[in-house]
Coordinates of C-alpha atoms in Angstrom, one line a residue:
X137 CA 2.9 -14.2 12.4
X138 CA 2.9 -14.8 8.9
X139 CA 2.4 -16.5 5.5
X140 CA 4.6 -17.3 2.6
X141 CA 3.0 -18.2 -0.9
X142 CA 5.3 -19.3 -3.6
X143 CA 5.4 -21.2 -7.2
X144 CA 8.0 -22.4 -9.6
X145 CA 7.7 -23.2 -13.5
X146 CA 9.5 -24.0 -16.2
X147 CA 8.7 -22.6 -19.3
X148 CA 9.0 -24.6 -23.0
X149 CA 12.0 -22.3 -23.4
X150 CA 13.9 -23.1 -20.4
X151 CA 13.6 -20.4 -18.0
X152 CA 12.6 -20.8 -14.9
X153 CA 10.1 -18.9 -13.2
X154 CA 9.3 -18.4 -9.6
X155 CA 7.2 -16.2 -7.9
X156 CA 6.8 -15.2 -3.6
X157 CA 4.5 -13.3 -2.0
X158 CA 5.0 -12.6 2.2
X159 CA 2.9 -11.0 4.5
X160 CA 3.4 -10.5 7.8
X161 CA 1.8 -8.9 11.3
X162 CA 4.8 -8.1 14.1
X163 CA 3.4 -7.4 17.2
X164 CA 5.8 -6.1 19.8
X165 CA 6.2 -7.1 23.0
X166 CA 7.8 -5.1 26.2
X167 CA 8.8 -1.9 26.6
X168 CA 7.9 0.5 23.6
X169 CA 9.0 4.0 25.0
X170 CA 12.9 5.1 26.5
X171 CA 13.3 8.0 28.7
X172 CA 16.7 9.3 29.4
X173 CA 17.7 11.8 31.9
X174 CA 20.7 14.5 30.9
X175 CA 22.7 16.3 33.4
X176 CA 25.9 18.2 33.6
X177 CA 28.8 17.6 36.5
X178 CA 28.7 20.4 38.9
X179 CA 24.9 21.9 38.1
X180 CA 21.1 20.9 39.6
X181 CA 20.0 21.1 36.2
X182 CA 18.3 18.0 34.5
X183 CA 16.5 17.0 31.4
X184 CA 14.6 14.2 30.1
X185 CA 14.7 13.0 27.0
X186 CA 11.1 10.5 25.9
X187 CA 11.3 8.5 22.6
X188 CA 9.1 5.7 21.2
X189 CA 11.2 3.5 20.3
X190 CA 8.8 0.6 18.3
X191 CA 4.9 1.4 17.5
X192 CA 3.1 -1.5 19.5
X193 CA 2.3 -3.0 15.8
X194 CA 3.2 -3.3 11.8
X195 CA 2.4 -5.2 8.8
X196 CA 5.2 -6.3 6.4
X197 CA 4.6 -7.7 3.1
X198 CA 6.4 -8.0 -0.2
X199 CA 6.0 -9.4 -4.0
X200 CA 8.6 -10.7 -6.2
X201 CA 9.3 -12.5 -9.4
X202 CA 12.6 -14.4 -10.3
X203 CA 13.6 -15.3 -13.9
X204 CA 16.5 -18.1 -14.4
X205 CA 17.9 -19.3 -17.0
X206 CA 21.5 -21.0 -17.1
X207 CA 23.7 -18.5 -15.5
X208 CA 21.4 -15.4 -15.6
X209 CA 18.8 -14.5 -13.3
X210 CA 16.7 -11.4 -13.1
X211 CA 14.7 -10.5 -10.5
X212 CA 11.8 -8.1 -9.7
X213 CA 10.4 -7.2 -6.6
X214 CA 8.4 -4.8 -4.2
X215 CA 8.0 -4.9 -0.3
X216 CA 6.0 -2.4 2.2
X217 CA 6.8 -2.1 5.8
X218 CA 4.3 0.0 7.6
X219 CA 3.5 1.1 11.5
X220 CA 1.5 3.9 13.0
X221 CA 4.7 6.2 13.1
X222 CA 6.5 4.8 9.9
X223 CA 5.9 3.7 6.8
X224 CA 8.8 2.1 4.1
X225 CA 8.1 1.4 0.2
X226 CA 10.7 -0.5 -1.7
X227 CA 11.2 -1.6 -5.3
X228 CA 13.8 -3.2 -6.4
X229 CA 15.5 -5.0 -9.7
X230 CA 18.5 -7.3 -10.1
X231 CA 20.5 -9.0 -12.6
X232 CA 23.1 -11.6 -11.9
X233 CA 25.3 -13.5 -14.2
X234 CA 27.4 -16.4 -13.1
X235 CA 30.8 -17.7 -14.4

């Protein structure tokens, strides 16, 4: 479940501006944990292996702004992913010309 807020203006120069912000809840569904058992051919001996494989929640979210004007746009941004187990920081710039 989430929400998206975003805006767009022009400015007396010409550039557009437009800015986001996303947040987000994930709630997982099914199975969160594996198990895996590991044998060799010819020998009684076994071994499990037990992993989670997704936390049972997380929250997602990110901010960015966008500058545009012509064929150039810039961009700014920042996003966070974070769970129990994990948690992911991101910043990031761009520039792009077209021709």
């Amino acid at each position: 479940m989430g929400v998206n807020i975003s805006t767009q203006a022009v400015n007396q120069s010409g550039w557009t501006v437009k800015s986001k912000l996303d947040l987000a809840y994930i709630g997982t569904l099914g199975d969160k944990k594996s198990a895996t058992k590991v044998g060799v051919a010819g020998y009684s001996a076994m071994d499990e292996i037990k992993v989670n494989m997704a936390d049972s929640s997380a929250f997602s979210g990110s901010l960015g702004v966008e500058f545009k004007k012509d064929n150039k746009t810039f961009e700014v941004g920042y996003s966070l992913y974070s769970s129990k187990h994990e948690t992911e920081n991101r910043g990031t710039m761009s520039f792009k010309y077209n021709f």
